[in-house]
Amino acid sequence: NAGVTQTPKFQVLKTGQSMTLQCAQDMNHNSMYWYRQDPGMGLRLIYYSASEGTTDKGEVPNGYNVSRLNKREFSLRLESAAPSQTSVYFCASSTDSPEAFFGQGTRLTVV
Amino acid sequence: DQQVKQNSPSLSVQEGRISILNCDYTNSMFDYFLWYKKYPAEGPTFLISISSIKDKNEDGRFTVFLNKSAKHLSLHIVPSQPGDSAVYFCAASALQGSNYKLTFGKGTLLTVNP
């Protein structure tokens, strides 16, 4: 079992470029999440999806869009990257319980 | 406003001794609390949790205590081992509709010295 898989692991973007972070889980979980982790800030929720076809904003959604493509996949898109979006991004999934399982993370640098 | 607070950015203990990590919360709607462990360049991994109907949960060397009246929880690691050195995140959850969303603290870096 791979669990939660994120691609890419590292990315450098120029300001204004766009990109999509991919996430897939093989645990048949209904809920999926995108978090960002910044130094001294803990993990903050960007968007989440309670089930296939639904998405909702979290604490810091500005500058991002998401797509729940199917039950397995939940992607995060930056339409026009800004230096403030330099961060480590984590995808997570959970079943009908609070315990979420996290991917390895994507380290994004916007220059 | 921070709903989950970990006021100690770092903690250093000797191998074999007890590590106590603390967490405070402000939202009375939180009904489930979790601890995650994170090594550098890896994702957080679930460690232990406790429901608000309990005041203690134990799993091997790890015990979580919950004091609802004080809105405080703590993680005890006994005995501490060098492999426990990591960042520990406290998280709290409240059921919203059919979904649990986690609110995290800023984390505490635990260093266990041999």
JSON list of N, CA, C and O in Angstrom, two decimals, chain A residues 9-59:
[
{"chain": "A", "resi": 9, "resn": "LYS", "atom": "N", "xyz": [7.89, 16.11, -5.69]},
{"chain": "A", "resi": 9, "resn": "LYS", "atom": "CA", "xyz": [8.43, 16.29, -4.34]},
{"chain": "A", "resi": 9, "resn": "LYS", "atom": "C", "xyz": [9.06, 17.67, -4.19]},
{"chain": "A", "resi": 9, "resn": "LYS", "atom": "O", "xyz": [9.07, 18.23, -3.09]},
{"chain": "A", "resi": 10, "resn": "PHE", "atom": "N", "xyz": [9.61, 18.20, -5.23]},
{"chain": "A", "resi": 10, "resn": "PHE", "atom": "CA", "xyz": [10.25, 19.52, -5.22]},
{"chain": "A", "resi": 10, "resn": "PHE", "atom": "C", "xyz": [9.84, 20.27, -6.48]},
{"chain": "A", "resi": 10, "resn": "PHE", "atom": "O", "xyz": [9.67, 19.67, -7.53]},
{"chain": "A", "resi": 11, "resn": "GLN", "atom": "N", "xyz": [9.72, 21.60, -6.36]},
{"chain": "A", "resi": 11, "resn": "GLN", "atom": "CA", "xyz": [9.40, 22.41, -7.54]},
{"chain": "A", "resi": 11, "resn": "GLN", "atom": "C", "xyz": [9.86, 23.84, -7.28]},
{"chain": "A", "resi": 11, "resn": "GLN", "atom": "O", "xyz": [9.66, 24.36, -6.18]},
{"chain": "A", "resi": 12, "resn": "VAL", "atom": "N", "xyz": [10.46, 24.43, -8.31]},
{"chain": "A", "resi": 12, "resn": "VAL", "atom": "CA", "xyz": [10.80, 25.85, -8.26]},
{"chain": "A", "resi": 12, "resn": "VAL", "atom": "C", "xyz": [10.02, 26.53, -9.37]},
{"chain": "A", "resi": 12, "resn": "VAL", "atom": "O", "xyz": [10.06, 26.10, -10.53]},
{"chain": "A", "resi": 13, "resn": "LEU", "atom": "N", "xyz": [9.30, 27.58, -9.03]},
{"chain": "A", "resi": 13, "resn": "LEU", "atom": "CA", "xyz": [8.51, 28.33, -9.99]},
{"chain": "A", "resi": 13, "resn": "LEU", "atom": "C", "xyz": [8.96, 29.78, -10.02]},
{"chain": "A", "resi": 13, "resn": "LEU", "atom": "O", "xyz": [9.45, 30.30, -9.01]},
{"chain": "A", "resi": 14, "resn": "LYS", "atom": "N", "xyz": [8.74, 30.42, -11.14]},
{"chain": "A", "resi": 14, "resn": "LYS", "atom": "CA", "xyz": [8.93, 31.86, -11.21]},
{"chain": "A", "resi": 14, "resn": "LYS", "atom": "C", "xyz": [7.60, 32.52, -10.87]},
{"chain": "A", "resi": 14, "resn": "LYS", "atom": "O", "xyz": [6.52, 31.96, -11.12]},
{"chain": "A", "resi": 15, "resn": "THR", "atom": "N", "xyz": [7.67, 33.70, -10.32]},
{"chain": "A", "resi": 15, "resn": "THR", "atom": "CA", "xyz": [6.45, 34.45, -10.00]},
{"chain": "A", "resi": 15, "resn": "THR", "atom": "C", "xyz": [5.58, 34.56, -11.24]},
{"chain": "A", "resi": 15, "resn": "THR", "atom": "O", "xyz": [6.05, 34.91, -12.33]},
{"chain": "A", "resi": 16, "resn": "GLY", "atom": "N", "xyz": [4.29, 34.25, -11.07]},
{"chain": "A", "resi": 16, "resn": "GLY", "atom": "CA", "xyz": [3.35, 34.33, -12.18]},
{"chain": "A", "resi": 16, "resn": "GLY", "atom": "C", "xyz": [3.13, 33.02, -12.91]},
{"chain": "A", "resi": 16, "resn": "GLY", "atom": "O", "xyz": [2.13, 32.89, -13.64]},
{"chain": "A", "resi": 17, "resn": "GLN", "atom": "N", "xyz": [4.01, 32.05, -12.72]},
{"chain": "A", "resi": 17, "resn": "GLN", "atom": "CA", "xyz": [3.81, 30.76, -13.37]},
{"chain": "A", "resi": 17, "resn": "GLN", "atom": "C", "xyz": [2.71, 29.98, -12.66]},
{"chain": "A", "resi": 17, "resn": "GLN", "atom": "O", "xyz": [2.37, 30.26, -11.51]},
{"chain": "A", "resi": 18, "resn": "SER", "atom": "N", "xyz": [2.16, 29.01, -13.37]},
{"chain": "A", "resi": 18, "resn": "SER", "atom": "CA", "xyz": [1.13, 28.17, -12.79]},
{"chain": "A", "resi": 18, "resn": "SER", "atom": "C", "xyz": [1.63, 26.74, -12.68]},
{"chain": "A", "resi": 18, "resn": "SER", "atom": "O", "xyz": [2.55, 26.34, -13.40]},
{"chain": "A", "resi": 19, "resn": "MET", "atom": "N", "xyz": [1.02, 25.99, -11.77]},
{"chain": "A", "resi": 19, "resn": "MET", "atom": "CA", "xyz": [1.34, 24.58, -11.67]},
{"chain": "A", "resi": 19, "resn": "MET", "atom": "C", "xyz": [0.26, 23.88, -10.86]},
{"chain": "A", "resi": 19, "resn": "MET", "atom": "O", "xyz": [-0.52, 24.52, -10.14]},
{"chain": "A", "resi": 20, "resn": "THR", "atom": "N", "xyz": [0.23, 22.56, -11.01]},
{"chain": "A", "resi": 20, "resn": "THR", "atom": "CA", "xyz": [-0.72, 21.73, -10.28]},
{"chain": "A", "resi": 20, "resn": "THR", "atom": "C", "xyz": [0.05, 20.70, -9.48]},
{"chain": "A", "resi": 20, "resn": "THR", "atom": "O", "xyz": [0.91, 20.00, -10.00]},
{"chain": "A", "resi": 21, "resn": "LEU", "atom": "N", "xyz": [-0.29, 20.64, -8.19]},
{"chain": "A", "resi": 21, "resn": "LEU", "atom": "CA", "xyz": [0.25, 19.61, -7.31]},
{"chain": "A", "resi": 21, "resn": "LEU", "atom": "C", "xyz": [-0.73, 18.45, -7.30]},
{"chain": "A", "resi": 21, "resn": "LEU", "atom": "O", "xyz": [-1.94, 18.64, -7.11]},
{"chain": "A", "resi": 22, "resn": "GLN", "atom": "N", "xyz": [-0.18, 17.25, -7.51]},
{"chain": "A", "resi": 22, "resn": "GLN", "atom": "CA", "xyz": [-1.02, 16.07, -7.60]},
{"chain": "A", "resi": 22, "resn": "GLN", "atom": "C", "xyz": [-1.00, 15.28, -6.30]},
{"chain": "A", "resi": 22, "resn": "GLN", "atom": "O", "xyz": [0.02, 15.22, -5.61]},
{"chain": "A", "resi": 23, "resn": "CYS", "atom": "N", "xyz": [-2.13, 14.66, -5.97]},
{"chain": "A", "resi": 23, "resn": "CYS", "atom": "CA", "xyz": [-2.23, 13.82, -4.79]},
{"chain": "A", "resi": 23, "resn": "CYS", "atom": "C", "xyz": [-3.15, 12.66, -5.09]},
{"chain": "A", "resi": 23, "resn": "CYS", "atom": "O", "xyz": [-4.23, 12.87, -5.68]},
{"chain": "A", "resi": 24, "resn": "ALA", "atom": "N", "xyz": [-2.73, 11.47, -4.70]},
{"chain": "A", "resi": 24, "resn": "ALA", "atom": "CA", "xyz": [-3.57, 10.29, -4.87]},
{"chain": "A", "resi": 24, "resn": "ALA", "atom": "C", "xyz": [-3.45, 9.41, -3.64]},
{"chain": "A", "resi": 24, "resn": "ALA", "atom": "O", "xyz": [-2.38, 9.29, -3.05]},
{"chain": "A", "resi": 25, "resn": "GLN", "atom": "N", "xyz": [-4.58, 8.81, -3.25]},
{"chain": "A", "resi": 25, "resn": "GLN", "atom": "CA", "xyz": [-4.58, 7.89, -2.11]},
{"chain": "A", "resi": 25, "resn": "GLN", "atom": "C", "xyz": [-5.23, 6.58, -2.53]},
{"chain": "A", "resi": 25, "resn": "GLN", "atom": "O", "xyz": [-6.16, 6.57, -3.33]},
{"chain": "A", "resi": 26, "resn": "ASP", "atom": "N", "xyz": [-4.70, 5.50, -1.95]},
{"chain": "A", "resi": 26, "resn": "ASP", "atom": "CA", "xyz": [-5.20, 4.17, -2.32]},
{"chain": "A", "resi": 26, "resn": "ASP", "atom": "C", "xyz": [-5.86, 3.48, -1.13]},
{"chain": "A", "resi": 26, "resn": "ASP", "atom": "O", "xyz": [-5.91, 2.24, -1.08]},
{"chain": "A", "resi": 27, "resn": "MET", "atom": "N", "xyz": [-6.37, 4.25, -0.18]},
{"chain": "A", "resi": 27, "resn": "MET", "atom": "CA", "xyz": [-6.97, 3.69, 1.03]},
{"chain": "A", "resi": 27, "resn": "MET", "atom": "C", "xyz": [-8.50, 3.77, 1.01]},
{"chain": "A", "resi": 27, "resn": "MET", "atom": "O", "xyz": [-9.14, 3.50, 2.02]},
{"chain": "A", "resi": 28, "resn": "ASN", "atom": "N", "xyz": [-9.05, 4.17, -0.14]},
{"chain": "A", "resi": 28, "resn": "ASN", "atom": "CA", "xyz": [-10.51, 4.27, -0.29]},
{"chain": "A", "resi": 28, "resn": "ASN", "atom": "C", "xyz": [-11.12, 5.27, 0.70]},
{"chain": "A", "resi": 28, "resn": "ASN", "atom": "O", "xyz": [-12.25, 5.10, 1.16]},
{"chain": "A", "resi": 29, "resn": "HIS", "atom": "N", "xyz": [-10.37, 6.31, 1.02]},
{"chain": "A", "resi": 29, "resn": "HIS", "atom": "CA", "xyz": [-10.86, 7.33, 1.95]},
{"chain": "A", "resi": 29, "resn": "HIS", "atom": "C", "xyz": [-11.80, 8.30, 1.25]},
{"chain": "A", "resi": 29, "resn": "HIS", "atom": "O", "xyz": [-11.59, 8.66, 0.09]},
{"chain": "A", "resi": 30, "resn": "ASN", "atom": "N", "xyz": [-12.81, 8.75, 1.99]},
{"chain": "A", "resi": 30, "resn": "ASN", "atom": "CA", "xyz": [-13.75, 9.71, 1.42]},
{"chain": "A", "resi": 30, "resn": "ASN", "atom": "C", "xyz": [-13.20, 11.13, 1.43]},
{"chain": "A", "resi": 30, "resn": "ASN", "atom": "O", "xyz": [-13.41, 11.89, 0.49]},
{"chain": "A", "resi": 31, "resn": "SER", "atom": "N", "xyz": [-12.53, 11.50, 2.51]},
{"chain": "A", "resi": 31, "resn": "SER", "atom": "CA", "xyz": [-12.11, 12.89, 2.68]},
{"chain": "A", "resi": 31, "resn": "SER", "atom": "C", "xyz": [-10.65, 13.08, 2.31]},
{"chain": "A", "resi": 31, "resn": "SER", "atom": "O", "xyz": [-9.80, 12.24, 2.60]},
{"chain": "A", "resi": 32, "resn": "MET", "atom": "N", "xyz": [-10.38, 14.21, 1.66]},
{"chain": "A", "resi": 32, "resn": "MET", "atom": "CA", "xyz": [-9.00, 14.56, 1.31]},
{"chain": "A", "resi": 32, "resn": "MET", "atom": "C", "xyz": [-8.77, 16.03, 1.61]},
{"chain": "A", "resi": 32, "resn": "MET", "atom": "O", "xyz": [-9.72, 16.84, 1.59]},
{"chain": "A", "resi": 33, "resn": "TYR", "atom": "N", "xyz": [-7.51, 16.36, 1.88]},
{"chain": "A", "resi": 33, "resn": "TYR", "atom": "CA", "xyz": [-7.16, 17.70, 2.37]},
{"chain": "A", "resi": 33, "resn": "TYR", "atom": "C", "xyz": [-5.85, 18.18, 1.75]},
{"chain": "A", "resi": 33, "resn": "TYR", "atom": "O", "xyz": [-4.98, 17.39, 1.42]},
{"chain": "A", "resi": 34, "resn": "TRP", "atom": "N", "xyz": [-5.74, 19.50, 1.65]},
{"chain": "A", "resi": 34, "resn": "TRP", "atom": "CA", "xyz": [-4.47, 20.13, 1.32]},
{"chain": "A", "resi": 34, "resn": "TRP", "atom": "C", "xyz": [-4.10, 21.09, 2.44]},
{"chain": "A", "resi": 34, "resn": "TRP", "atom": "O", "xyz": [-4.89, 21.96, 2.81]},
{"chain": "A", "resi": 35, "resn": "TYR", "atom": "N", "xyz": [-2.87, 20.92, 2.98]},
{"chain": "A", "resi": 35, "resn": "TYR", "atom": "CA", "xyz": [-2.33, 21.80, 4.01]},
{"chain": "A", "resi": 35, "resn": "TYR", "atom": "C", "xyz": [-1.04, 22.43, 3.48]},
{"chain": "A", "resi": 35, "resn": "TYR", "atom": "O", "xyz": [-0.36, 21.87, 2.62]},
{"chain": "A", "resi": 36, "resn": "ARG", "atom": "N", "xyz": [-0.70, 23.56, 4.06]},
{"chain": "A", "resi": 36, "resn": "ARG", "atom": "CA", "xyz": [0.63, 24.12, 3.85]},
{"chain": "A", "resi": 36, "resn": "ARG", "atom": "C", "xyz": [1.31, 24.28, 5.20]},
{"chain": "A", "resi": 36, "resn": "ARG", "atom": "O", "xyz": [0.66, 24.57, 6.22]},
{"chain": "A", "resi": 37, "resn": "GLN", "atom": "N", "xyz": [2.63, 24.09, 5.21]},
{"chain": "A", "resi": 37, "resn": "GLN", "atom": "CA", "xyz": [3.39, 24.24, 6.43]},
{"chain": "A", "resi": 37, "resn": "GLN", "atom": "C", "xyz": [4.47, 25.29, 6.20]},
{"chain": "A", "resi": 37, "resn": "GLN", "atom": "O", "xyz": [5.30, 25.15, 5.31]},
{"chain": "A", "resi": 38, "resn": "ASP", "atom": "N", "xyz": [4.42, 26.32, 7.00]},
{"chain": "A", "resi": 38, "resn": "ASP", "atom": "CA", "xyz": [5.42, 27.38, 6.96]},
{"chain": "A", "resi": 38, "resn": "ASP", "atom": "C", "xyz": [6.18, 27.41, 8.28]},
{"chain": "A", "resi": 38, "resn": "ASP", "atom": "O", "xyz": [5.61, 27.04, 9.31]},
{"chain": "A", "resi": 39, "resn": "PRO", "atom": "N", "xyz": [7.41, 27.86, 8.27]},
{"chain": "A", "resi": 39, "resn": "PRO", "atom": "CA", "xyz": [8.21, 27.87, 9.51]},
{"chain": "A", "resi": 39, "resn": "PRO", "atom": "C", "xyz": [7.49, 28.62, 10.62]},
{"chain": "A", "resi": 39, "resn": "PRO", "atom": "O", "xyz": [7.02, 29.74, 10.43]},
{"chain": "A", "resi": 40, "resn": "GLY", "atom": "N", "xyz": [7.38, 27.97, 11.78]},
{"chain": "A", "resi": 40, "resn": "GLY", "atom": "CA", "xyz": [6.75, 28.60, 12.93]},
{"chain": "A", "resi": 40, "resn": "GLY", "atom": "C", "xyz": [5.24, 28.75, 12.84]},
{"chain": "A", "resi": 40, "resn": "GLY", "atom": "O", "xyz": [4.64, 29.40, 13.70]},
{"chain": "A", "resi": 41, "resn": "MET", "atom": "N", "xyz": [4.63, 28.14, 11.83]},
{"chain": "A", "resi": 41, "resn": "MET", "atom": "CA", "xyz": [3.18, 28.34, 11.63]},
{"chain": "A", "resi": 41, "resn": "MET", "atom": "C", "xyz": [2.38, 27.06, 11.76]},
{"chain": "A", "resi": 41, "resn": "MET", "atom": "O", "xyz": [1.17, 27.07, 11.66]},
{"chain": "A", "resi": 42, "resn": "GLY", "atom": "N", "xyz": [3.01, 25.93, 11.93]},
{"chain": "A", "resi": 42, "resn": "GLY", "atom": "CA", "xyz": [2.26, 24.69, 11.97]},
{"chain": "A", "resi": 42, "resn": "GLY", "atom": "C", "xyz": [1.69, 24.38, 10.59]},
{"chain": "A", "resi": 42, "resn": "GLY", "atom": "O", "xyz": [2.15, 24.88, 9.57]},
{"chain": "A", "resi": 43, "resn": "LEU", "atom": "N", "xyz": [0.65, 23.57, 10.56]},
{"chain": "A", "resi": 43, "resn": "LEU", "atom": "CA", "xyz": [-0.01, 23.21, 9.31]},
{"chain": "A", "resi": 43, "resn": "LEU", "atom": "C", "xyz": [-1.34, 23.95, 9.22]},
{"chain": "A", "resi": 43, "resn": "LEU", "atom": "O", "xyz": [-2.13, 23.94, 10.17]},
{"chain": "A", "resi": 44, "resn": "ARG", "atom": "N", "xyz": [-1.59, 24.57, 8.09]},
{"chain": "A", "resi": 44, "resn": "ARG", "atom": "CA", "xyz": [-2.83, 25.31, 7.89]},
{"chain": "A", "resi": 44, "resn": "ARG", "atom": "C", "xyz": [-3.60, 24.73, 6.71]},
{"chain": "A", "resi": 44, "resn": "ARG", "atom": "O", "xyz": [-3.01, 24.47, 5.65]},
{"chain": "A", "resi": 45, "resn": "LEU", "atom": "N", "xyz": [-4.89, 24.58, 6.89]},
{"chain": "A", "resi": 45, "resn": "LEU", "atom": "CA", "xyz": [-5.73, 23.93, 5.89]},
{"chain": "A", "resi": 45, "resn": "LEU", "atom": "C", "xyz": [-6.03, 24.90, 4.75]},
{"chain": "A", "resi": 45, "resn": "LEU", "atom": "O", "xyz": [-6.51, 26.01, 4.98]},
{"chain": "A", "resi": 46, "resn": "ILE", "atom": "N", "xyz": [-5.78, 24.45, 3.52]},
{"chain": "A", "resi": 46, "resn": "ILE", "atom": "CA", "xyz": [-6.04, 25.29, 2.35]},
{"chain": "A", "resi": 46, "resn": "ILE", "atom": "C", "xyz": [-7.44, 24.99, 1.80]},
{"chain": "A", "resi": 46, "resn": "ILE", "atom": "O", "xyz": [-8.28, 25.87, 1.69]},
{"chain": "A", "resi": 47, "resn": "TYR", "atom": "N", "xyz": [-7.66, 23.74, 1.41]},
{"chain": "A", "resi": 47, "resn": "TYR", "atom": "CA", "xyz": [-8.94, 23.27, 0.91]},
{"chain": "A", "resi": 47, "resn": "TYR", "atom": "C", "xyz": [-9.13, 21.83, 1.38]},
{"chain": "A", "resi": 47, "resn": "TYR", "atom": "O", "xyz": [-8.17, 21.13, 1.69]},
{"chain": "A", "resi": 48, "resn": "TYR", "atom": "N", "xyz": [-10.37, 21.40, 1.39]},
{"chain": "A", "resi": 48, "resn": "TYR", "atom": "CA", "xyz": [-10.65, 20.01, 1.67]},
{"chain": "A", "resi": 48, "resn": "TYR", "atom": "C", "xyz": [-11.82, 19.53, 0.83]},
{"chain": "A", "resi": 48, "resn": "TYR", "atom": "O", "xyz": [-12.57, 20.34, 0.26]},
{"chain": "A", "resi": 49, "resn": "SER", "atom": "N", "xyz": [-11.93, 18.21, 0.76]},
{"chain": "A", "resi": 49, "resn": "SER", "atom": "CA", "xyz": [-13.01, 17.60, 0.01]},
{"chain": "A", "resi": 49, "resn": "SER", "atom": "C", "xyz": [-13.58, 16.46, 0.85]},
{"chain": "A", "resi": 49, "resn": "SER", "atom": "O", "xyz": [-12.89, 15.50, 1.16]},
{"chain": "A", "resi": 50, "resn": "ALA", "atom": "N", "xyz": [-14.84, 16.61, 1.23]},
{"chain": "A", "resi": 50, "resn": "ALA", "atom": "CA", "xyz": [-15.47, 15.60, 2.10]},
{"chain": "A", "resi": 50, "resn": "ALA", "atom": "C", "xyz": [-15.86, 14.36, 1.31]},
{"chain": "A", "resi": 50, "resn": "ALA", "atom": "O", "xyz": [-16.01, 13.28, 1.89]},
{"chain": "A", "resi": 51, "resn": "SER", "atom": "N", "xyz": [-16.03, 14.50, 0.03]},
{"chain": "A", "resi": 51, "resn": "SER", "atom": "CA", "xyz": [-16.39, 13.35, -0.80]},
{"chain": "A", "resi": 51, "resn": "SER", "atom": "C", "xyz": [-16.16, 13.72, -2.26]},
{"chain": "A", "resi": 51, "resn": "SER", "atom": "O", "xyz": [-15.95, 14.89, -2.60]},
{"chain": "A", "resi": 52, "resn": "GLU", "atom": "N", "xyz": [-16.18, 12.73, -3.10]},
{"chain": "A", "resi": 52, "resn": "GLU", "atom": "CA", "xyz": [-15.99, 12.96, -4.53]},
{"chain": "A", "resi": 52, "resn": "GLU", "atom": "C", "xyz": [-17.02, 13.97, -5.03]},
{"chain": "A", "resi": 52, "resn": "GLU", "atom": "O", "xyz": [-18.20, 13.85, -4.73]},
{"chain": "A", "resi": 53, "resn": "GLY", "atom": "N", "xyz": [-16.55, 14.99, -5.74]},
{"chain": "A", "resi": 53, "resn": "GLY", "atom": "CA", "xyz": [-17.46, 15.99, -6.29]},
{"chain": "A", "resi": 53, "resn": "GLY", "atom": "C", "xyz": [-17.71, 17.18, -5.42]},
{"chain": "A", "resi": 53, "resn": "GLY", "atom": "O", "xyz": [-18.39, 18.12, -5.83]},
{"chain": "A", "resi": 54, "resn": "THR", "atom": "N", "xyz": [-17.19, 17.19, -4.21]},
{"chain": "A", "resi": 54, "resn": "THR", "atom": "CA", "xyz": [-17.38, 18.34, -3.32]},
{"chain": "A", "resi": 54, "resn": "THR", "atom": "C", "xyz": [-16.03, 18.88, -2.85]},
{"chain": "A", "resi": 54, "resn": "THR", "atom": "O", "xyz": [-15.10, 18.11, -2.59]},
{"chain": "A", "resi": 55, "resn": "THR", "atom": "N", "xyz": [-15.93, 20.20, -2.76]},
{"chain": "A", "resi": 55, "resn": "THR", "atom": "CA", "xyz": [-14.74, 20.83, -2.21]},
{"chain": "A", "resi": 55, "resn": "THR", "atom": "C", "xyz": [-15.17, 22.04, -1.38]},
{"chain": "A", "resi": 55, "resn": "THR", "atom": "O", "xyz": [-16.21, 22.66, -1.67]},
{"chain": "A", "resi": 56, "resn": "ASP", "atom": "N", "xyz": [-14.36, 22.37, -0.38]},
{"chain": "A", "resi": 56, "resn": "ASP", "atom": "CA", "xyz": [-14.65, 23.52, 0.47]},
{"chain": "A", "resi": 56, "resn": "ASP", "atom": "C", "xyz": [-13.37, 24.21, 0.87]},
{"chain": "A", "resi": 56, "resn": "ASP", "atom": "O", "xyz": [-12.30, 23.59, 0.95]},
{"chain": "A", "resi": 57, "resn": "LYS", "atom": "N", "xyz": [-13.50, 25.51, 1.15]},
{"chain": "A", "resi": 57, "resn": "LYS", "atom": "CA", "xyz": [-12.35, 26.29, 1.55]},
{"chain": "A", "resi": 57, "resn": "LYS", "atom": "C", "xyz": [-11.97, 25.99, 2.99]},
{"chain": "A", "resi": 57, "resn": "LYS", "atom": "O", "xyz": [-12.81, 25.75, 3.84]},
{"chain": "A", "resi": 58, "resn": "GLY", "atom": "N", "xyz": [-10.66, 26.05, 3.22]},
{"chain": "A", "resi": 58, "resn": "GLY", "atom": "CA", "xyz": [-10.15, 25.94, 4.56]},
{"chain": "A", "resi": 58, "resn": "GLY", "atom": "C", "xyz": [-9.77, 27.30, 5.11]},
{"chain": "A", "resi": 58, "resn": "GLY", "atom": "O", "xyz": [-10.40, 28.31, 4.81]},
{"chain": "A", "resi": 59, "resn": "GLU", "atom": "N", "xyz": [-8.70, 27.32, 5.87]},
{"chain": "A", "resi": 59, "resn": "GLU", "atom": "CA", "xyz": [-8.27, 28.54, 6.55]},
{"chain": "A", "resi": 59, "resn": "GLU", "atom": "C", "xyz": [-7.58, 29.53, 5.62]},
{"chain": "A", "resi": 59, "resn": "GLU", "atom": "O", "xyz": [-7.73, 30.75, 5.76]}
]
